[in-house]
mmCIF file of C-alpha atoms and ligand atoms in Angstrom:
data_model
loop_
_atom_site.group_PDB
_atom_site.id
_atom_site.type_symbol
_atom_site.label_atom_id
_atom_site.label_comp_id
_atom_site.label_asym_id
_atom_site.label_seq_id
_atom_site.Cartn_x
_atom_site.Cartn_y
_atom_site.Cartn_z
ATOM 1 C CA UNK Z 25 6.447 13.378 -0.694
ATOM 2 C CA UNK Z 26 4.825 12.290 2.592
ATOM 3 C CA UNK Z 27 5.338 13.881 5.919
ATOM 4 C CA UNK Z 28 3.730 12.497 9.074
ATOM 5 C CA UNK Z 29 3.835 14.352 12.420
ATOM 6 C CA UNK Z 30 2.514 13.051 15.830
ATOM 7 C CA UNK Z 31 0.078 10.793 14.098
ATOM 8 C CA UNK Z 32 -2.445 9.270 16.668
ATOM 9 C CA UNK Z 33 -5.434 7.073 15.954
ATOM 10 C CA UNK Z 34 -7.774 5.603 18.569
ATOM 11 C CA UNK Z 35 -10.764 3.434 18.267
ATOM 12 C CA UNK Z 36 -12.809 4.343 21.264
ATOM 13 C CA UNK Z 37 -10.544 3.730 24.236
ATOM 14 C CA UNK Z 38 -8.022 1.760 22.244
ATOM 15 C CA UNK Z 39 -4.965 3.778 21.210
ATOM 16 C CA UNK Z 40 -3.723 2.126 18.073
ATOM 17 C CA UNK Z 41 -1.235 4.673 16.839
ATOM 18 C CA UNK Z 42 0.515 6.637 19.523
ATOM 19 C CA UNK Z 43 2.308 9.496 17.874
ATOM 20 C CA UNK Z 44 4.120 8.494 14.651
ATOM 21 C CA UNK Z 45 6.747 10.816 13.119
ATOM 22 C CA UNK Z 46 8.315 9.983 9.831
ATOM 23 C CA UNK Z 47 8.453 11.018 6.117
ATOM 24 C CA UNK Z 48 8.677 9.392 2.923
ATOM 25 C CA UNK Z 49 10.757 10.851 -0.095
ATOM 26 C CA UNK Z 50 9.664 10.904 -3.593
ATOM 27 C CA UNK Z 51 10.580 7.597 -5.274
ATOM 28 C CA UNK Z 52 11.243 5.937 -2.022
ATOM 29 C CA UNK Z 53 10.104 2.418 -1.167
ATOM 30 C CA UNK Z 54 9.284 2.012 2.442
ATOM 31 C CA UNK Z 55 8.447 -1.371 4.084
ATOM 32 C CA UNK Z 56 6.310 -1.357 7.144
ATOM 33 C CA UNK Z 57 6.811 -4.422 9.347
ATOM 34 C CA UNK Z 58 5.851 -5.524 12.926
ATOM 35 C CA UNK Z 59 3.808 -7.966 14.867
ATOM 36 C CA UNK Z 60 0.042 -8.471 14.162
ATOM 37 C CA UNK Z 61 -2.058 -5.800 15.848
ATOM 38 C CA UNK Z 62 0.865 -3.385 15.926
ATOM 39 C CA UNK Z 63 -1.136 -0.652 13.878
ATOM 40 C CA UNK Z 64 0.448 -1.327 10.428
ATOM 41 C CA UNK Z 65 -2.737 -1.351 8.488
ATOM 42 C CA UNK Z 66 -4.196 1.510 10.541
ATOM 43 C CA UNK Z 67 -1.009 3.638 9.792
ATOM 44 C CA UNK Z 68 -1.442 2.887 6.084
ATOM 45 C CA UNK Z 69 -5.075 3.490 6.062
ATOM 46 C CA UNK Z 70 -4.534 6.893 7.588
ATOM 47 C CA UNK Z 71 -2.322 7.871 4.619
ATOM 48 C CA UNK Z 72 -5.229 7.816 2.233
ATOM 49 C CA UNK Z 73 -7.829 8.724 4.765
ATOM 50 C CA UNK Z 74 -9.510 5.370 4.996
ATOM 51 C CA UNK Z 75 -9.115 6.144 8.624
ATOM 52 C CA UNK Z 76 -9.376 9.659 10.068
ATOM 53 C CA UNK Z 77 -6.448 10.349 12.367
ATOM 54 C CA UNK Z 78 -7.530 11.333 15.835
ATOM 55 C CA UNK Z 79 -4.559 13.691 16.213
ATOM 56 C CA UNK Z 80 -1.514 14.834 14.292
ATOM 57 C CA UNK Z 81 -0.839 15.970 10.651
ATOM 58 C CA UNK Z 82 0.025 14.279 7.333
ATOM 59 C CA UNK Z 83 1.061 16.086 4.322
ATOM 60 C CA UNK Z 84 1.226 14.821 0.934
ATOM 61 C CA UNK Z 85 3.165 16.842 -1.513
ATOM 62 C CA UNK Z 86 3.098 19.954 0.687
ATOM 63 C CA UNK Z 87 -0.669 19.600 1.064
ATOM 64 C CA UNK Z 88 -1.953 18.902 4.455
ATOM 65 C CA UNK Z 89 -4.595 16.136 4.183
ATOM 66 C CA UNK Z 90 -5.529 16.259 7.711
ATOM 67 C CA UNK Z 91 -6.889 19.724 7.559
ATOM 68 C CA UNK Z 92 -10.506 20.273 7.805
ATOM 69 C CA UNK Z 93 -12.618 20.278 4.743
ATOM 70 C CA UNK Z 94 -10.168 18.360 2.608
ATOM 71 C CA UNK Z 95 -11.587 16.569 -0.499
ATOM 72 C CA UNK Z 96 -11.109 13.007 0.588
ATOM 73 C CA UNK Z 97 -11.772 11.584 -2.877
ATOM 74 C CA UNK Z 98 -8.956 13.876 -4.426
ATOM 75 C CA UNK Z 99 -6.654 12.494 -1.897
ATOM 76 C CA UNK Z 100 -7.417 8.892 -2.645
ATOM 77 C CA UNK Z 101 -7.138 9.486 -6.381
ATOM 78 C CA UNK Z 102 -3.591 10.499 -5.685
ATOM 79 C CA UNK Z 103 -2.835 7.751 -3.239
ATOM 80 C CA UNK Z 104 -3.654 4.306 -4.644
ATOM 81 C CA UNK Z 105 -4.081 1.254 -2.323
ATOM 82 C CA UNK Z 106 -3.784 -2.529 -2.913
ATOM 83 C CA UNK Z 107 -5.318 -4.865 -0.279
ATOM 84 C CA UNK Z 108 -4.716 -8.287 0.889
ATOM 85 C CA UNK Z 109 -8.064 -9.518 -0.541
ATOM 86 C CA UNK Z 110 -7.900 -7.673 -3.910
ATOM 87 C CA UNK Z 111 -11.420 -6.156 -3.556
ATOM 88 C CA UNK Z 112 -12.113 -6.349 -7.442
ATOM 89 C CA UNK Z 113 -15.534 -5.797 -8.744
ATOM 90 C CA UNK Z 114 -16.810 -9.254 -9.337
ATOM 91 C CA UNK Z 115 -19.441 -8.379 -11.958
ATOM 92 C CA UNK Z 116 -16.960 -6.413 -14.200
ATOM 93 C CA UNK Z 117 -14.330 -7.854 -16.512
ATOM 94 C CA UNK Z 118 -10.680 -7.382 -15.929
ATOM 95 C CA UNK Z 119 -10.615 -4.300 -18.257
ATOM 96 C CA UNK Z 120 -13.864 -3.180 -16.883
ATOM 97 C CA UNK Z 121 -12.418 -3.127 -13.377
ATOM 98 C CA UNK Z 122 -9.524 -0.963 -14.589
ATOM 99 C CA UNK Z 123 -11.509 1.543 -16.561
ATOM 100 C CA UNK Z 124 -14.194 2.135 -14.036
ATOM 101 C CA UNK Z 125 -12.602 4.783 -11.870
ATOM 102 C CA UNK Z 126 -10.827 6.703 -14.477
ATOM 103 C CA UNK Z 127 -14.163 7.069 -16.424
ATOM 104 C CA UNK Z 128 -16.326 7.698 -13.367
ATOM 105 C CA UNK Z 129 -14.123 9.815 -11.157
ATOM 106 C CA UNK Z 130 -11.777 11.557 -13.753
ATOM 107 C CA UNK Z 131 -14.288 11.716 -16.600
ATOM 108 C CA UNK Z 132 -11.825 10.027 -19.087
ATOM 109 C CA UNK Z 133 -13.484 8.691 -22.289
ATOM 110 C CA UNK Z 134 -13.958 5.107 -22.586
ATOM 111 C CA UNK Z 135 -11.632 4.727 -25.577
ATOM 112 C CA UNK Z 136 -8.808 6.485 -23.646
ATOM 113 C CA UNK Z 137 -9.523 4.500 -20.458
ATOM 114 C CA UNK Z 138 -9.298 1.365 -22.342
ATOM 115 C CA UNK Z 139 -6.136 2.159 -24.176
ATOM 116 C CA UNK Z 140 -4.386 3.076 -20.871
ATOM 117 C CA UNK Z 141 -6.007 0.046 -19.151
ATOM 118 C CA UNK Z 142 -4.599 -2.284 -21.849
ATOM 119 C CA UNK Z 143 -1.134 -0.850 -21.432
ATOM 120 C CA UNK Z 144 -1.378 -1.461 -17.614
ATOM 121 C CA UNK Z 145 -2.385 -5.038 -18.280
ATOM 122 C CA UNK Z 146 0.597 -5.394 -20.508
ATOM 123 C CA UNK Z 147 2.727 -4.158 -17.783
ATOM 124 C CA UNK Z 148 1.430 -6.535 -15.104
ATOM 125 C CA UNK Z 149 1.532 -9.487 -17.680
ATOM 126 C CA UNK Z 150 -2.232 -9.896 -18.094
ATOM 127 C CA UNK Z 151 -2.845 -8.494 -21.530
ATOM 128 C CA UNK Z 152 -4.686 -11.714 -22.610
ATOM 129 C CA UNK Z 153 -7.098 -11.583 -19.711
ATOM 130 C CA UNK Z 154 -8.879 -8.354 -20.284
ATOM 131 C CA UNK Z 155 -12.213 -9.903 -20.853
ATOM 132 C CA UNK Z 156 -12.117 -12.469 -18.174
ATOM 133 C CA UNK Z 157 -14.135 -12.134 -14.885
ATOM 134 C CA UNK Z 158 -12.171 -12.093 -11.607
ATOM 135 C CA UNK Z 159 -13.568 -15.495 -10.476
ATOM 136 C CA UNK Z 160 -11.703 -17.032 -13.427
ATOM 137 C CA UNK Z 161 -8.267 -15.745 -12.340
ATOM 138 C CA UNK Z 162 -5.867 -17.122 -9.932
ATOM 139 C CA UNK Z 163 -5.053 -15.111 -6.758
ATOM 140 C CA UNK Z 164 -1.781 -13.834 -8.220
ATOM 141 C CA UNK Z 165 -3.534 -12.731 -11.257
ATOM 142 C CA UNK Z 166 -6.320 -10.936 -9.305
ATOM 143 C CA UNK Z 167 -3.739 -9.095 -7.324
ATOM 144 C CA UNK Z 168 -1.922 -7.973 -10.477
ATOM 145 C CA UNK Z 169 -5.253 -6.658 -11.769
ATOM 146 C CA UNK Z 170 -5.795 -4.926 -8.472
ATOM 147 C CA UNK Z 171 -2.395 -3.200 -8.983
ATOM 148 C CA UNK Z 172 -3.240 -2.263 -12.578
ATOM 149 C CA UNK Z 173 -6.484 -0.838 -11.379
ATOM 150 C CA UNK Z 174 -4.988 1.314 -8.691
ATOM 151 C CA UNK Z 175 -2.328 2.607 -11.214
ATOM 152 C CA UNK Z 176 -5.117 3.622 -13.673
ATOM 153 C CA UNK Z 177 -5.801 6.566 -11.436
ATOM 154 C CA UNK Z 178 -2.152 7.677 -12.062
ATOM 155 C CA UNK Z 179 -1.469 8.062 -8.297
ATOM 156 C CA UNK Z 180 1.751 9.597 -6.958
ATOM 157 C CA UNK Z 181 1.840 7.194 -4.065
ATOM 158 C CA UNK Z 182 0.992 3.496 -3.810
ATOM 159 C CA UNK Z 183 0.097 1.823 -0.569
ATOM 160 C CA UNK Z 184 0.068 -1.925 -0.346
ATOM 161 C CA UNK Z 185 -1.332 -3.777 2.738
ATOM 162 C CA UNK Z 186 0.018 -7.274 2.777
ATOM 163 C CA UNK Z 187 -0.417 -7.776 -0.936
ATOM 164 C CA UNK Z 188 0.832 -11.362 -0.980
ATOM 165 C CA UNK Z 189 -0.468 -12.643 2.367
ATOM 166 C CA UNK Z 190 -3.591 -14.339 0.922
ATOM 167 C CA UNK Z 191 -1.682 -15.940 -1.954
ATOM 168 C CA UNK Z 192 -0.665 -19.508 -2.493
ATOM 169 C CA UNK Z 193 3.171 -19.700 -2.305
ATOM 170 C CA UNK Z 194 3.711 -20.086 -5.925
ATOM 171 C CA UNK Z 195 1.862 -16.872 -6.884
ATOM 172 C CA UNK Z 196 3.679 -14.682 -4.412
ATOM 173 C CA UNK Z 197 6.782 -14.199 -6.751
ATOM 174 C CA UNK Z 198 4.693 -12.857 -9.709
ATOM 175 C CA UNK Z 199 3.122 -10.139 -7.573
ATOM 176 C CA UNK Z 200 6.374 -9.284 -5.923
ATOM 177 C CA UNK Z 201 7.981 -8.967 -9.451
ATOM 178 C CA UNK Z 202 5.217 -6.430 -10.612
ATOM 179 C CA UNK Z 203 5.878 -4.441 -7.291
ATOM 180 C CA UNK Z 204 9.603 -4.571 -7.920
ATOM 181 C CA UNK Z 205 9.331 -3.228 -11.432
ATOM 182 C CA UNK Z 206 6.904 -0.474 -10.090
ATOM 183 C CA UNK Z 207 9.542 0.448 -7.600
ATOM 184 C CA UNK Z 208 12.356 0.429 -10.185
ATOM 185 C CA UNK Z 209 10.001 2.808 -12.227
ATOM 186 C CA UNK Z 210 10.384 5.464 -9.407
ATOM 187 C CA UNK Z 211 6.965 5.058 -7.836
ATOM 188 C CA UNK Z 212 6.731 6.212 -4.201
ATOM 189 C CA UNK Z 213 5.509 3.139 -2.124
ATOM 190 C CA UNK Z 214 4.578 2.116 1.263
ATOM 191 C CA UNK Z 215 4.290 -1.591 1.781
ATOM 192 C CA UNK Z 216 3.028 -3.541 4.615
ATOM 193 C CA UNK Z 217 4.570 -7.023 4.276
ATOM 194 C CA UNK Z 218 5.761 -10.173 5.923
ATOM 195 C CA UNK Z 219 8.099 -10.913 2.984
ATOM 196 C CA UNK Z 220 11.308 -10.111 4.784
ATOM 197 C CA UNK Z 221 13.448 -11.071 1.598
ATOM 198 C CA UNK Z 222 11.573 -8.607 -0.462
ATOM 199 C CA UNK Z 223 11.737 -5.861 2.198
ATOM 200 C CA UNK Z 224 15.455 -6.289 2.375
ATOM 201 C CA UNK Z 225 15.928 -6.387 -1.259
ATOM 202 C CA UNK Z 226 13.509 -3.737 -2.583
ATOM 203 C CA UNK Z 227 12.861 -1.259 0.262
ATOM 204 C CA UNK Z 228 15.055 1.818 0.742
ATOM 205 C CA UNK Z 229 13.882 1.945 4.396
ATOM 206 C CA UNK Z 230 12.197 -0.210 7.030
ATOM 207 C CA UNK Z 231 9.651 1.025 9.470
ATOM 208 C CA UNK Z 232 9.177 -1.331 12.371
ATOM 209 C CA UNK Z 233 6.013 -0.783 14.382
ATOM 210 C CA UNK Z 234 5.220 -2.252 17.706
ATOM 211 C CA UNK Z 235 2.213 -1.425 19.973
ATOM 212 C CA UNK Z 236 1.377 1.717 17.852
ATOM 213 C CA UNK Z 237 4.864 3.159 18.110
ATOM 214 C CA UNK Z 238 7.523 3.528 15.412
ATOM 215 C CA UNK Z 239 10.249 1.732 17.057
ATOM 216 C CA UNK Z 240 12.745 1.619 14.204
ATOM 217 C CA UNK Z 241 13.205 3.634 11.108
ATOM 218 C CA UNK Z 242 16.415 2.364 9.430
ATOM 219 C CA UNK Z 243 17.890 1.196 6.284
ATOM 220 C CA UNK Z 244 17.401 -2.568 5.429
ATOM 221 C CA UNK Z 245 21.038 -3.337 6.093
ATOM 222 C CA UNK Z 246 20.870 -1.765 9.426
ATOM 223 C CA UNK Z 247 17.560 -3.210 10.467
ATOM 224 C CA UNK Z 248 18.157 -6.795 9.396
ATOM 225 C CA UNK Z 249 21.837 -7.079 10.502
ATOM 226 C CA UNK Z 250 21.835 -4.897 13.608
ATOM 227 C CA UNK Z 251 18.252 -3.963 14.912
ATOM 228 C CA UNK Z 252 18.688 -1.584 17.810
ATOM 229 C CA UNK Z 253 15.712 -2.515 19.915
ATOM 230 C CA UNK Z 254 15.008 -5.641 21.824
ATOM 231 C CA UNK Z 255 11.577 -5.847 20.287
ATOM 232 C CA UNK Z 256 12.867 -5.716 16.789
ATOM 233 C CA UNK Z 257 15.391 -8.397 17.564
ATOM 234 C CA UNK Z 258 12.657 -10.592 19.059
ATOM 235 C CA UNK Z 259 10.445 -10.134 16.095
ATOM 236 C CA UNK Z 260 13.186 -10.876 13.664
ATOM 237 C CA UNK Z 261 14.202 -14.008 15.643
ATOM 238 C CA UNK Z 262 10.620 -15.330 15.090
ATOM 239 C CA UNK Z 263 10.247 -14.499 11.389
ATOM 240 C CA UNK Z 264 13.681 -15.158 9.923
HETATM 241 P P1 ADP J 302 -1.815 -4.652 11.956
HETATM 242 O O1 ADP J 302 -2.160 -4.307 10.553
HETATM 243 O O2 ADP J 302 -0.563 -4.307 12.391
HETATM 244 O O3 ADP J 302 -2.123 -6.176 12.300
HETATM 245 P P2 ADP J 302 -4.239 -3.070 12.733
HETATM 246 O O4 ADP J 302 -3.802 -1.676 12.358
HETATM 247 O O5 ADP J 302 -5.075 -3.804 11.884
HETATM 248 O O6 ADP J 302 -2.817 -3.867 12.920
HETATM 249 O O7 ADP J 302 -4.851 -3.091 14.070
HETATM 250 C C1 ADP J 302 -4.158 -2.604 15.284
HETATM 251 C C2 ADP J 302 -5.218 -2.533 16.322
HETATM 252 O O8 ADP J 302 -6.322 -1.760 16.098
HETATM 253 C C3 ADP J 302 -5.749 -3.963 16.709
HETATM 254 O O9 ADP J 302 -5.917 -4.014 18.129
HETATM 255 C C4 ADP J 302 -7.121 -3.937 16.025
HETATM 256 O O10 ADP J 302 -7.995 -4.847 16.632
HETATM 257 C C5 ADP J 302 -7.589 -2.513 16.194
HETATM 258 N N1 ADP J 302 -8.460 -1.960 15.256
HETATM 259 C C6 ADP J 302 -8.095 -1.935 13.948
HETATM 260 N N2 ADP J 302 -9.141 -1.336 13.123
HETATM 261 C C7 ADP J 302 -10.137 -1.225 14.078
HETATM 262 C C8 ADP J 302 -11.443 -0.716 14.075
HETATM 263 N N3 ADP J 302 -11.982 -0.202 12.841
HETATM 264 N N4 ADP J 302 -12.152 -0.620 15.194
HETATM 265 C C9 ADP J 302 -11.664 -0.975 16.359
HETATM 266 N N5 ADP J 302 -10.398 -1.594 16.507
HETATM 267 C C10 ADP J 302 -9.596 -1.556 15.349
HETATM 268 MG MG1 MG J 303 -2.860 -5.340 9.103
#
């Protein structure tokens, strides 16, 4: 589904990604972990062109997205993203948030967008909240709306950048449960997370980034029980 070759990203003189090679299969769930500042968000943002890679190539479904003249909005339609801080439209209701892009970008009728939006709200357990405004929701509810909103574009890949890091502990579970059910449904997912239990349980693979390099690319069993690199061992000692 995704192939990444020699991906580099610099901001001025700062080399943030230093040549990443990897690929993600259809239906695979990949957890991206590593210390703060290691380039995890930048890596994820390159996958939907929120950042423009400095060098290297990315293919999504056999289509190179790093080629000149690519339609960035088409790429983003197909690669949904969920952020730490939800980024909901504050002046739109829950359902309004969800139907906006399908109507505006895809030209879907309001009736169809609402029908699909209600199904998605059902899926994330928020059918009763469709007319609420975001500021009336808990953090966990906001994040579940954000997931439903991203899914409304029917993406083939979903990216999550620390989706539970801004949540109170009691709300983390409800968001992880939605992500788990999405994973079980066969969605291709790349998730930056500090939830090691979740990564171990749900991910098919762990990518460990450090200093802009992909240091380990391993199964969860392998990574958590016998990490090969000293850096991963040090990291795990701190977080587990
Ligand atoms: P992580 O998500 O692993 O914490 P990031 O990808 O956010 O790391 O950041 C990696 C490095 O790139 C950090 O040193 C950060 O300050 C820098 N960085 C990220 N985005 C920008 C930007 N837009 N401009 C300049 N530096 C950036
Ligand atoms: Mg980050």
